[in-house]
Short mmCIF file of N, CA and C in Angstrom, two decimals:
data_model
loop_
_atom_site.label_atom_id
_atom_site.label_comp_id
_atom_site.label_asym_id
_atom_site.label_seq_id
_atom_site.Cartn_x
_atom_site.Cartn_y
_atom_site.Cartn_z
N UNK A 1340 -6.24 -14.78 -1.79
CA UNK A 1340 -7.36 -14.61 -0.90
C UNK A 1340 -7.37 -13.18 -0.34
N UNK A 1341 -8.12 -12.97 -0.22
CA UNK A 1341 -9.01 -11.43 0.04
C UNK A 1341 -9.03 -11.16 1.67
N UNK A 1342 -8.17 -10.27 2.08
CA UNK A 1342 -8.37 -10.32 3.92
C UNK A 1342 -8.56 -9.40 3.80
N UNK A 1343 -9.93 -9.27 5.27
CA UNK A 1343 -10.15 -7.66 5.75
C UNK A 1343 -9.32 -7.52 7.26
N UNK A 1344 -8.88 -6.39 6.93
CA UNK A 1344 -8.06 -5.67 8.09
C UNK A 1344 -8.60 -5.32 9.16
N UNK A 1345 -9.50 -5.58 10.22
CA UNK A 1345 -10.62 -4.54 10.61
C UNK A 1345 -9.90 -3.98 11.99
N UNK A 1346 -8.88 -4.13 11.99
CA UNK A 1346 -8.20 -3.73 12.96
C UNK A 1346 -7.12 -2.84 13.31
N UNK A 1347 -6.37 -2.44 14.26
CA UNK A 1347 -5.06 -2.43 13.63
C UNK A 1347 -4.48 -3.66 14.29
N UNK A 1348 -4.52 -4.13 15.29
CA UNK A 1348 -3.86 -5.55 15.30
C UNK A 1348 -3.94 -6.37 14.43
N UNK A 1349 -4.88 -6.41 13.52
CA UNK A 1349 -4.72 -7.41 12.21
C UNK A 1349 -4.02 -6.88 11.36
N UNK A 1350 -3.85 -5.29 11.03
CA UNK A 1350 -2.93 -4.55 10.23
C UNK A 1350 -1.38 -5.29 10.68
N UNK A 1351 -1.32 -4.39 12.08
CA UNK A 1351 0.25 -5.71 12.44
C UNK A 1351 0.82 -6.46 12.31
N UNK A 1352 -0.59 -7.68 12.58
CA UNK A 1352 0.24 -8.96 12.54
C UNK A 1352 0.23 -9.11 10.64
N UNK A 1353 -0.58 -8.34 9.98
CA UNK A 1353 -0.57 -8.91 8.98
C UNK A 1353 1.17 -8.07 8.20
N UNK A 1354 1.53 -7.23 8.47
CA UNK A 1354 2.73 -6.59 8.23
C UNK A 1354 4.09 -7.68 9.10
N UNK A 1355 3.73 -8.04 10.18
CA UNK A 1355 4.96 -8.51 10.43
C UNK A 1355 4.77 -10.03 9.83
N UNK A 1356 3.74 -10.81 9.19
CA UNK A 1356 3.72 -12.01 8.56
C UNK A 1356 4.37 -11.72 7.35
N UNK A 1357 4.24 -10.48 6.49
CA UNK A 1357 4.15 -10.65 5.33
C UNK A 1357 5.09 -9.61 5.06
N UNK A 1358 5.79 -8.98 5.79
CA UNK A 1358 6.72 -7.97 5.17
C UNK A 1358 8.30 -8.83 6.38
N UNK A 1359 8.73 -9.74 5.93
CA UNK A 1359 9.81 -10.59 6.68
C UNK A 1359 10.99 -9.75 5.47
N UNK A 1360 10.78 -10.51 4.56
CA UNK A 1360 12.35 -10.26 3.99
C UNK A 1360 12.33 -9.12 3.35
N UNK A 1361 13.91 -8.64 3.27
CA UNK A 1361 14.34 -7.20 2.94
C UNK A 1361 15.19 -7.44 1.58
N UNK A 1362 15.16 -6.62 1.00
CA UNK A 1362 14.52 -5.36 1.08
C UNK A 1362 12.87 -5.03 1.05
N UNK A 1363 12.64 -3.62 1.90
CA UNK A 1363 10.90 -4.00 1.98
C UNK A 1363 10.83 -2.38 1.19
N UNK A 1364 9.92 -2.96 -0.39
CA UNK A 1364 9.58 -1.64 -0.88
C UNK A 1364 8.33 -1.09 -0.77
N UNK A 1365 7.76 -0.13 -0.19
CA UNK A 1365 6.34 0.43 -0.13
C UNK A 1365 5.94 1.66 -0.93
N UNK A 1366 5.01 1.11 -1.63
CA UNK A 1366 4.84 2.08 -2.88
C UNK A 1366 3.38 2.40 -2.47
N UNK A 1367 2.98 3.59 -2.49
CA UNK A 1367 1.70 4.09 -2.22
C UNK A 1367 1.18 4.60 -4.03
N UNK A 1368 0.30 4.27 -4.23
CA UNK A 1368 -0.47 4.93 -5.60
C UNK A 1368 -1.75 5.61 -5.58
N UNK A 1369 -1.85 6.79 -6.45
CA UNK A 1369 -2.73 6.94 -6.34
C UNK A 1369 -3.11 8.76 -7.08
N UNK A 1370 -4.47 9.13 -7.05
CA UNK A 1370 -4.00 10.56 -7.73
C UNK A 1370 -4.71 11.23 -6.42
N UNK A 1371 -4.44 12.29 -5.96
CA UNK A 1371 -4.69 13.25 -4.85
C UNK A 1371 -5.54 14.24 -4.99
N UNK A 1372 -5.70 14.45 -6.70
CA UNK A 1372 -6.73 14.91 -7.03
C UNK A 1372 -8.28 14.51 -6.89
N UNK A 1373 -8.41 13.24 -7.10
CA UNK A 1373 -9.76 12.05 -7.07
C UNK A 1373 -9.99 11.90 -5.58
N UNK A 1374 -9.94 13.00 -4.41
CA UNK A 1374 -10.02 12.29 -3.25
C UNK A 1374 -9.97 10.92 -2.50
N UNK A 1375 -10.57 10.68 -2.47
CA UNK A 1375 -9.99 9.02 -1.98
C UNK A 1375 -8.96 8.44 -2.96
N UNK A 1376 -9.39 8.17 -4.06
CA UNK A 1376 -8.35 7.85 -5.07
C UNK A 1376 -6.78 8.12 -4.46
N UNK A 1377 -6.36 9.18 -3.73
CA UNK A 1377 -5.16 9.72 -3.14
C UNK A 1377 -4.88 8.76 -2.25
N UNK A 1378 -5.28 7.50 -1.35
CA UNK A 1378 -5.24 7.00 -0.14
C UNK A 1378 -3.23 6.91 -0.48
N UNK A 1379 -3.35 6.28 -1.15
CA UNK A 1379 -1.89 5.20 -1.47
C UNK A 1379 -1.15 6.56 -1.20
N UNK A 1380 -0.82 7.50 -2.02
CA UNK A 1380 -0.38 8.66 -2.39
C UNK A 1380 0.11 9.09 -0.36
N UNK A 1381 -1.25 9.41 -0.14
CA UNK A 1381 -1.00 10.61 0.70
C UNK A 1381 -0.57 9.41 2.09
N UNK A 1382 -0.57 8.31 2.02
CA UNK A 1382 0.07 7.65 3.39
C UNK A 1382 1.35 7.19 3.14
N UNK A 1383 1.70 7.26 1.47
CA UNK A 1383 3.27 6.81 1.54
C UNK A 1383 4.26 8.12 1.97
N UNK A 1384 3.60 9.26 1.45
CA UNK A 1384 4.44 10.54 1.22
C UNK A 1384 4.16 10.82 2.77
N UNK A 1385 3.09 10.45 3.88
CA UNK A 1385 2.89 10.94 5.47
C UNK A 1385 4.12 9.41 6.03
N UNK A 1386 4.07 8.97 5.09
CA UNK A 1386 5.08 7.76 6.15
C UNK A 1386 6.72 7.96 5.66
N UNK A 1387 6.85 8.36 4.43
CA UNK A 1387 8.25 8.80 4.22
C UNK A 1387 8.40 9.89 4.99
N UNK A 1388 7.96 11.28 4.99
CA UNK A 1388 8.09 12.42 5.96
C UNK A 1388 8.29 11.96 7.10
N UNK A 1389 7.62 11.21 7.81
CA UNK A 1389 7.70 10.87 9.45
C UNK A 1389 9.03 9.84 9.42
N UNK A 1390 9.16 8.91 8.49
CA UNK A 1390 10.53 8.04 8.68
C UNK A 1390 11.91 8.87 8.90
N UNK A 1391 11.58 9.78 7.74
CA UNK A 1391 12.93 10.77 7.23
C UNK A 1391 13.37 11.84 8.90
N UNK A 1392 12.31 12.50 9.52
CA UNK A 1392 12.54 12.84 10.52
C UNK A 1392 12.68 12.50 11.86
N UNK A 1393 12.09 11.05 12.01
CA UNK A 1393 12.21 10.53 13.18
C UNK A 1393 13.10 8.75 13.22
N UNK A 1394 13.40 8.25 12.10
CA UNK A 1394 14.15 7.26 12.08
C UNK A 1394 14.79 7.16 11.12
N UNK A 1395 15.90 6.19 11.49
CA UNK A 1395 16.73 6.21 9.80
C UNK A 1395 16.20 4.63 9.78
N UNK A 1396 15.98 4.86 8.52
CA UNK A 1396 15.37 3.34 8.06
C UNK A 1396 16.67 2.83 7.18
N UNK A 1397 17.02 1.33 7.17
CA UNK A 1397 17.70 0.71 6.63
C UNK A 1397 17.14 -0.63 5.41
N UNK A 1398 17.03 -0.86 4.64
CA UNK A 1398 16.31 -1.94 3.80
C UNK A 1398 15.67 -1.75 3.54
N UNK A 1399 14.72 -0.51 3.53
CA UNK A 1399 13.49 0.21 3.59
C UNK A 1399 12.79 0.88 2.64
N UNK A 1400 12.24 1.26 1.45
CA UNK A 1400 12.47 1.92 0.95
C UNK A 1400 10.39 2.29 1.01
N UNK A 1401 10.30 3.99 1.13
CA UNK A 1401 8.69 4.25 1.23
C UNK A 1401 8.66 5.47 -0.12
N UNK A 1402 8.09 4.77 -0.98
CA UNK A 1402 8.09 5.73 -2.32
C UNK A 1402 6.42 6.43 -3.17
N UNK A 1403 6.05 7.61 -2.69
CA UNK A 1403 4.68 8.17 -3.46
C UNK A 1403 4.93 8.32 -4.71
N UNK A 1404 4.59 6.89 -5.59
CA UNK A 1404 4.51 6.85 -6.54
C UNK A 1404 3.34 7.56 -7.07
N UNK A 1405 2.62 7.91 -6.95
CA UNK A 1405 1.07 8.71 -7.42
C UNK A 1405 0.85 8.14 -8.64
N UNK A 1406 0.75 8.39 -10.11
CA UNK A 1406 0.19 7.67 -10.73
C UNK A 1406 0.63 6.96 -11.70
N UNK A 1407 1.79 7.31 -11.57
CA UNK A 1407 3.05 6.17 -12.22
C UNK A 1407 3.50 5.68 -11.70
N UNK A 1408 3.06 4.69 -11.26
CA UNK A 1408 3.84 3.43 -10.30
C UNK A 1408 5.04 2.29 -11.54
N UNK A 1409 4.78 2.52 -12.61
CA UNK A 1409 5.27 1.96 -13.86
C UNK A 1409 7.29 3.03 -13.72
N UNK A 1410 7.16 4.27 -13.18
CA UNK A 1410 8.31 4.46 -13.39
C UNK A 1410 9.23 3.66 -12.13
N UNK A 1411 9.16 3.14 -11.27
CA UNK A 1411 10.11 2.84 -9.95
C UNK A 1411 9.68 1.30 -10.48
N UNK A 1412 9.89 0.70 -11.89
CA UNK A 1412 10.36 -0.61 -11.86
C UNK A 1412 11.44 -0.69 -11.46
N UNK A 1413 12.93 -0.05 -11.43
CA UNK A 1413 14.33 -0.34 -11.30
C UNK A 1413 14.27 -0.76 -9.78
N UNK A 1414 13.42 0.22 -9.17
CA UNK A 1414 13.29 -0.01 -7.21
C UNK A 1414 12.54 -1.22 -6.93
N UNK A 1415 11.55 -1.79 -7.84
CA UNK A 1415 10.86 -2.72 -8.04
C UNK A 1415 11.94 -3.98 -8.20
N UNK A 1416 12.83 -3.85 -9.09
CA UNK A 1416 13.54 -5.08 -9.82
C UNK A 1416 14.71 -5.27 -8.64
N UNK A 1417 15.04 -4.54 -7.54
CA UNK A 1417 16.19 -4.59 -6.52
C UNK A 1417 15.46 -5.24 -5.68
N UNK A 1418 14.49 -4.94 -5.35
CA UNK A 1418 13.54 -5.25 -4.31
C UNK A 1418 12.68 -6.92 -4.38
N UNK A 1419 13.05 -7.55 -5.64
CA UNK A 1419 12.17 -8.91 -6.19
C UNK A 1419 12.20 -9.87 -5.23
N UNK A 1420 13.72 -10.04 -4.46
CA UNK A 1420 13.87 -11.13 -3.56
C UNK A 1420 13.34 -10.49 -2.10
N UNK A 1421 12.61 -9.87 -2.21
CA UNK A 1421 12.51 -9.05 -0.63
C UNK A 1421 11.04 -8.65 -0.51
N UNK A 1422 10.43 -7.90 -0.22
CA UNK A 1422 8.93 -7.57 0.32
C UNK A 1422 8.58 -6.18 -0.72
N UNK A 1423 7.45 -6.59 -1.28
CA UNK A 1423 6.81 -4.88 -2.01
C UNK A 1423 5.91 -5.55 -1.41
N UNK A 1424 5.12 -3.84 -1.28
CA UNK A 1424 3.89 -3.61 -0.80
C UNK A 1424 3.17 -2.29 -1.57
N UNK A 1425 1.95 -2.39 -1.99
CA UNK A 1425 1.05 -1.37 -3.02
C UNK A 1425 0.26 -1.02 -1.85
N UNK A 1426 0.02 0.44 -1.92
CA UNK A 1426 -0.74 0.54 -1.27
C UNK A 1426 -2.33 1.87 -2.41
N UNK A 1427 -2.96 1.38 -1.98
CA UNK A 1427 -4.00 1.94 -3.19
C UNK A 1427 -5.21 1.90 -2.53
N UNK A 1428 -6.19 2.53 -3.12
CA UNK A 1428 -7.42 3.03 -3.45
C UNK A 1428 -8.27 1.61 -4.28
N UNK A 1429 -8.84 1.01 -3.86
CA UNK A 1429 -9.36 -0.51 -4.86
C UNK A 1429 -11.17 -0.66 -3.74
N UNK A 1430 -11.55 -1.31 -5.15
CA UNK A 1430 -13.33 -1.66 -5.15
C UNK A 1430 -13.02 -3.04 -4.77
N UNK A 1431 -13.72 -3.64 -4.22
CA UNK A 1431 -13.73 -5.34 -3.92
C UNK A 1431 -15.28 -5.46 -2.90
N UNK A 1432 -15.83 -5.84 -3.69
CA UNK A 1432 -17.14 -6.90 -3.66
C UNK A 1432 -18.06 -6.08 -2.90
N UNK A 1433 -18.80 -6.72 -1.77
CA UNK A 1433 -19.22 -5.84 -1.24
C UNK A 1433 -18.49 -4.83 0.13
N UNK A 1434 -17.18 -4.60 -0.32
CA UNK A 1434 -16.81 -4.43 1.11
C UNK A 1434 -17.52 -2.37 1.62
N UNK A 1435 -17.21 -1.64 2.43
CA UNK A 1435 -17.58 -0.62 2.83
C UNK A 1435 -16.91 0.56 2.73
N UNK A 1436 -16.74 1.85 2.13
CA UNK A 1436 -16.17 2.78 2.54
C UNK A 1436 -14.87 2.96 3.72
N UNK A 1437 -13.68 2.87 3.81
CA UNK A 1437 -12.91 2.95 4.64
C UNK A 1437 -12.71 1.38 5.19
N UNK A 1438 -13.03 0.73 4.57
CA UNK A 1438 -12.64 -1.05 4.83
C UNK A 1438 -11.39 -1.23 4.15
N UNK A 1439 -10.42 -1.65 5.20
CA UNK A 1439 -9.35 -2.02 4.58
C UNK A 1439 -9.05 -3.25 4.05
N UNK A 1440 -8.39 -3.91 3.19
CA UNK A 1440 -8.42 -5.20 2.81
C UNK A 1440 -7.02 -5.68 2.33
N UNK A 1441 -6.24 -6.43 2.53
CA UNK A 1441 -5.01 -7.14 1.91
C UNK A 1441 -5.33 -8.25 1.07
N UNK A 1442 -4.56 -8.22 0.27
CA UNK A 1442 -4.07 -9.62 -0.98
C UNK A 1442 -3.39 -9.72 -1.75
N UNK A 1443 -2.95 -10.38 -2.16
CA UNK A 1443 -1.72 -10.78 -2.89
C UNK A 1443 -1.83 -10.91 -4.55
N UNK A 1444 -0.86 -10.32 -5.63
CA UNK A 1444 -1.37 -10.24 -6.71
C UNK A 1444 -0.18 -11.22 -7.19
N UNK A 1445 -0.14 -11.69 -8.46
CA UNK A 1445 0.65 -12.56 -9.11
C UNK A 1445 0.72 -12.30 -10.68
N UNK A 1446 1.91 -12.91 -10.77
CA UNK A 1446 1.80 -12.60 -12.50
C UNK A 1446 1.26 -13.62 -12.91
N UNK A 1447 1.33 -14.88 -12.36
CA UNK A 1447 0.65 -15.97 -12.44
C UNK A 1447 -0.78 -16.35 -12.89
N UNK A 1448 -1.52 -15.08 -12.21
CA UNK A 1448 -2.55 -15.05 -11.83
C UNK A 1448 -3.95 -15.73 -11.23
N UNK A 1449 -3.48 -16.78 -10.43
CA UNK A 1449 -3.80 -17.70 -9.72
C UNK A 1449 -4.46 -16.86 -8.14
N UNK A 1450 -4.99 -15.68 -8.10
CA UNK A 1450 -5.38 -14.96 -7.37
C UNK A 1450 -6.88 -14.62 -7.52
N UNK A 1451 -7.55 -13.58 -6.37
CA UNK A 1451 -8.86 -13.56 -6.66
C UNK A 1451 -8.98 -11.94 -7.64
N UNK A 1452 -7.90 -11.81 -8.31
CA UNK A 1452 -8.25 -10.20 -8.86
C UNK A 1452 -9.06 -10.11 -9.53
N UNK A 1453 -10.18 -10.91 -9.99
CA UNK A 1453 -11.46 -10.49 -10.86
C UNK A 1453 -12.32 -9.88 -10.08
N UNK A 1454 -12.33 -9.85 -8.60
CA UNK A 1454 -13.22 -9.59 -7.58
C UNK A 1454 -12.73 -8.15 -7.36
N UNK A 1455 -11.44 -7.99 -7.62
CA UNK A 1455 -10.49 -6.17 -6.95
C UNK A 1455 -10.86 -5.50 -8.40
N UNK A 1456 -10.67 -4.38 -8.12
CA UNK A 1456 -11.13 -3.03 -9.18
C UNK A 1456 -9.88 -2.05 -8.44
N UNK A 1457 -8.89 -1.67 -9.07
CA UNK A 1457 -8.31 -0.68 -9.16
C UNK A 1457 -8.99 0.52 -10.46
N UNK A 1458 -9.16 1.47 -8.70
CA UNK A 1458 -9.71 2.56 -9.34
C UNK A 1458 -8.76 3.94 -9.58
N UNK A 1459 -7.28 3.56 -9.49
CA UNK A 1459 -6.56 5.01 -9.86
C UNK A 1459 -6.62 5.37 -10.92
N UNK A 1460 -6.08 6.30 -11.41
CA UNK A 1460 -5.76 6.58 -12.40
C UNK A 1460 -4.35 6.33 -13.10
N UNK A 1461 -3.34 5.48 -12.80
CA UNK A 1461 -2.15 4.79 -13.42
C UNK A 1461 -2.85 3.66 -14.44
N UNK A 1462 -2.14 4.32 -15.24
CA UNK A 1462 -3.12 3.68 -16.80
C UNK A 1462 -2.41 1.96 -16.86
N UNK A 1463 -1.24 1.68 -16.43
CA UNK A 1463 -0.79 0.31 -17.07
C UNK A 1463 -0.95 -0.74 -15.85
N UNK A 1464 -1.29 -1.71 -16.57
CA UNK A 1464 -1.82 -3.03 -15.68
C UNK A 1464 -0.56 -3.37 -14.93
N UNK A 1465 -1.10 -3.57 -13.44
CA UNK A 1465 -0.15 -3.82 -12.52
C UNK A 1465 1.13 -5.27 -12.62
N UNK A 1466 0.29 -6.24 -13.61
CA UNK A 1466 1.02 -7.35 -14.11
C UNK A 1466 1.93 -7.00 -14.98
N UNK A 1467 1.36 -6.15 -16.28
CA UNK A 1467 2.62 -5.78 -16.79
C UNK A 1467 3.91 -5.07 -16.17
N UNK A 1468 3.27 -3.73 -14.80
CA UNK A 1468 4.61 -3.22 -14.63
C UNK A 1468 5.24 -4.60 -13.57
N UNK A 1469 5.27 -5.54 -12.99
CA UNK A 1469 5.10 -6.49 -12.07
C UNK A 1469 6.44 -7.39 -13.26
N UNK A 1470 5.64 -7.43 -14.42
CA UNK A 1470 6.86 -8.82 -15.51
C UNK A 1470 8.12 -7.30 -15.92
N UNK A 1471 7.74 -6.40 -15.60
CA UNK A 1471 8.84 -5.32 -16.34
C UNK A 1471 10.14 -5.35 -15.36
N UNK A 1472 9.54 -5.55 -14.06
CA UNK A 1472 10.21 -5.85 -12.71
C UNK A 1472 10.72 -7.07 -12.56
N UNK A 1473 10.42 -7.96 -12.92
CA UNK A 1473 10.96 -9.44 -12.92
C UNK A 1473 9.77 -9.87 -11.55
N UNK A 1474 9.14 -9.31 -11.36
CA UNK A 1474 9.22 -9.49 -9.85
C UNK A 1474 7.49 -10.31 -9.81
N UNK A 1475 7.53 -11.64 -9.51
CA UNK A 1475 6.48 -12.50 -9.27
C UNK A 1475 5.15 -12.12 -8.37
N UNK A 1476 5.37 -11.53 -6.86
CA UNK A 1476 4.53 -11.58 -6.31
C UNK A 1476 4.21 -9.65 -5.50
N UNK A 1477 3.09 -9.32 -5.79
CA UNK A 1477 3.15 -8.18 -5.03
C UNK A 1477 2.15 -8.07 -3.84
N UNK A 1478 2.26 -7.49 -2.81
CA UNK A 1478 1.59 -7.53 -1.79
C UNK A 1478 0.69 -6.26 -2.03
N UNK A 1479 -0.52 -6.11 -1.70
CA UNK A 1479 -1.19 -5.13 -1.73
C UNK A 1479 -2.21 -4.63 -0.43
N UNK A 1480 -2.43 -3.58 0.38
CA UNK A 1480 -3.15 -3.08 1.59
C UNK A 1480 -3.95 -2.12 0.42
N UNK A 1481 -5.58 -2.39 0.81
CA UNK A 1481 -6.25 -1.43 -0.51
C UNK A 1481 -7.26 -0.64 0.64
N UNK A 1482 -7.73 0.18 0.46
CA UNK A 1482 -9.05 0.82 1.39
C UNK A 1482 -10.18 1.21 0.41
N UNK A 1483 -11.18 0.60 0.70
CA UNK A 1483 -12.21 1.28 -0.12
C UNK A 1483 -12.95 2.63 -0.22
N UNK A 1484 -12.67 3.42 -1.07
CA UNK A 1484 -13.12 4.46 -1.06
C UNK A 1484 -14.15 5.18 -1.05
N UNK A 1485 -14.63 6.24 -0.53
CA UNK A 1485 -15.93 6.75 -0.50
C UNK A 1485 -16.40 7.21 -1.74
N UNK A 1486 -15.47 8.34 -2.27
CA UNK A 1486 -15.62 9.12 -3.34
C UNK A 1486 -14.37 9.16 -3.96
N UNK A 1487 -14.14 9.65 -5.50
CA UNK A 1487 -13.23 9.56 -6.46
C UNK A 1487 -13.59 10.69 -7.19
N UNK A 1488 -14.98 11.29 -6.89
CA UNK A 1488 -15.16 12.28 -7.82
C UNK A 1488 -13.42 13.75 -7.53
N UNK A 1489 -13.35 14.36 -8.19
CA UNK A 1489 -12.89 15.68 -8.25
C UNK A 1489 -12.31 16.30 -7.10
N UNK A 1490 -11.76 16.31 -6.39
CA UNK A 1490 -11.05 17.14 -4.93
C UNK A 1490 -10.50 16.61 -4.23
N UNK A 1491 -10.13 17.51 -3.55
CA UNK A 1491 -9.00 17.48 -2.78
C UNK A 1491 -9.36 16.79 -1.32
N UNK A 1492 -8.35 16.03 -1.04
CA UNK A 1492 -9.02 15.34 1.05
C UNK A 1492 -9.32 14.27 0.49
N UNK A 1493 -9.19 13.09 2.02
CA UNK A 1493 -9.99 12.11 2.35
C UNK A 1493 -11.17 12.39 2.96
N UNK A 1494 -12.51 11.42 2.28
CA UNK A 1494 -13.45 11.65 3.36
C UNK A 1494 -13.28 10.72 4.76
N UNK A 1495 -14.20 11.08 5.67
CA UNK A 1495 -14.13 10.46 6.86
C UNK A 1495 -13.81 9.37 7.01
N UNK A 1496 -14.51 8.41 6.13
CA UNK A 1496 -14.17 6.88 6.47
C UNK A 1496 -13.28 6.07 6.04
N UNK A 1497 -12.32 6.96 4.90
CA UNK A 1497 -10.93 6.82 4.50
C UNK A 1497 -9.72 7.73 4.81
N UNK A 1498 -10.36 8.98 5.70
CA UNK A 1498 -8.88 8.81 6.73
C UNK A 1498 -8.92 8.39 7.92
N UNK A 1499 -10.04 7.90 8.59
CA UNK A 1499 -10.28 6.80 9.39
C UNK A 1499 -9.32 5.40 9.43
N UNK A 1500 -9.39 5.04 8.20
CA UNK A 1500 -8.31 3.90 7.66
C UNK A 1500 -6.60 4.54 7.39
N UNK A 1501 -6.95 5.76 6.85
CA UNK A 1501 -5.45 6.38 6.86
C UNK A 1501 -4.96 6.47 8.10
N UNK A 1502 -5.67 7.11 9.17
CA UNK A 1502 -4.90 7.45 10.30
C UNK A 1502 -4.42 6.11 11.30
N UNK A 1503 -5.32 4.77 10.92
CA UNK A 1503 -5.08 3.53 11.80
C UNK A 1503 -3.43 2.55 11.31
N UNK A 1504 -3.93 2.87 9.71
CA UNK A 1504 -2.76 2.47 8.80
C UNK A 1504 -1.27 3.12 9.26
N UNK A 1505 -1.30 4.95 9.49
CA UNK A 1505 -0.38 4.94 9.69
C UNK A 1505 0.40 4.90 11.01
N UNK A 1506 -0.57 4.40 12.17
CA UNK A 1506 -0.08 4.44 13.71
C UNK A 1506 0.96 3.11 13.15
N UNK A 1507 0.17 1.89 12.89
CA UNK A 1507 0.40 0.38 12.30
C UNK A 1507 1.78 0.56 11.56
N UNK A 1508 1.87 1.05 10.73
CA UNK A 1508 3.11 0.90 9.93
C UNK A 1508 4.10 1.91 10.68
N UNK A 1509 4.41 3.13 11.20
CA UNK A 1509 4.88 3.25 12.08
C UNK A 1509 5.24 2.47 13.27
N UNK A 1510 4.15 1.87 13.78
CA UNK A 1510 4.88 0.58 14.70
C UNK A 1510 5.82 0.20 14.16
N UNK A 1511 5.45 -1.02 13.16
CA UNK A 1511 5.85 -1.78 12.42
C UNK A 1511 7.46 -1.30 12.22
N UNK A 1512 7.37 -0.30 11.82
CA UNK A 1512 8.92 0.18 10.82
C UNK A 1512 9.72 0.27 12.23
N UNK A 1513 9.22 0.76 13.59
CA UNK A 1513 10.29 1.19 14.98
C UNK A 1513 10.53 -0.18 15.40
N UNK A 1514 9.97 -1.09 15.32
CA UNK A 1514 9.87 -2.46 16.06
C UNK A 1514 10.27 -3.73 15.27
N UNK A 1515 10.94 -3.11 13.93
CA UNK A 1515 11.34 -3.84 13.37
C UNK A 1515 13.06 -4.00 13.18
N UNK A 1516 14.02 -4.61 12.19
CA UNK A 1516 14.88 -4.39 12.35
C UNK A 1516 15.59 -3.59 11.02
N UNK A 1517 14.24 -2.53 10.71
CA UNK A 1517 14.73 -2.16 9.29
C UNK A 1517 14.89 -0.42 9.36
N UNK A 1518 15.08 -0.51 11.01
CA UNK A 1518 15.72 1.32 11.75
C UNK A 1518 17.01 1.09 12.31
N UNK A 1519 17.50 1.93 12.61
CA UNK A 1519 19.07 1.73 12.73
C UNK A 1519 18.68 2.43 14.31
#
């Protein structure tokens, strides 16, 4: 099922429901080139920088995969019994420019992904790198993007969502028990 975030208290609670067990891997995707396309990219690499200097994280792991998310299966396959989280650039139905949305993907595929459109540019299907991992279930936070054409930046209404995302997961990571 398809949740919209429209908050950051729903960002919260939806991080402390769904990111419980550790190890918790957060993989941002995305290309930085395609402007929005970058969302995943440029909030994993702004949330590793800020972890690295202001907390030591334990169980934790925040990785800018950009458009090979296919190479950090090994971080993927440690992580199976514990929490991943994708974070990406994705189309879904009618939602809006800078609308954030969570859901859950499966290898199973007993999910609503005919409705999601991953629009990066990482060429291999997230199921395949997902069975390469062993790893059954992935969590995903997507924002819909404005533009994908050619350049550099978020537009407004996706770092709007970047900047709420990263107060939220910053909470999240100090108030949790995965800082020393």
């Amino acid at each position: 099922m398809i949740k919209h975030l429209a908050s950051y208290d729903d960002v919260i609670e939806f991080l402390k429901e769904h990111l419980r067990r550790t190890p918790i891997v957060i993989l941002g995707v995305g290309n930085e080139l395609r402007r929005d396309d970058g969302f995943g990219t440029y909030l994993a690499r702004s949330l590793a920088r800020y972890a690295s200097e202001f907390m030591k994280l334990k169980n934790a792991y925040i990785v800018d995969a950009g458009n090979a998310p296919e190479l950090y299966t090994d971080l993927l396959r440690k992580a199976r019994n514990g929490s991943i989280l994708l974070i990406d650039a994705i189309l879904v139905g009618d939602r809006r420019p800078g609308d954030i949305v969570a859901f859950n993907i499966s290898q199973g595929g007993n999910d609503n992904s005919q409705s999601i459109q991953f629009i990066t540019t990482h060429a291999l299907d997230l199921r395949i790198m997902m069975k390469a991992a062993g790893v059954e279930n992935v969590l995903v936070i997507g924002v819909i993007p404005y533009s994908t054409d050619f350049g550099l930046g978020l537009t407004e209404p996706v770092a709007r969502a970047f900047r709420l995302l990263f107060r939220a997961f910053i909470r999240f990571l100090s108030e949790s028990t995965l800082t020393e």
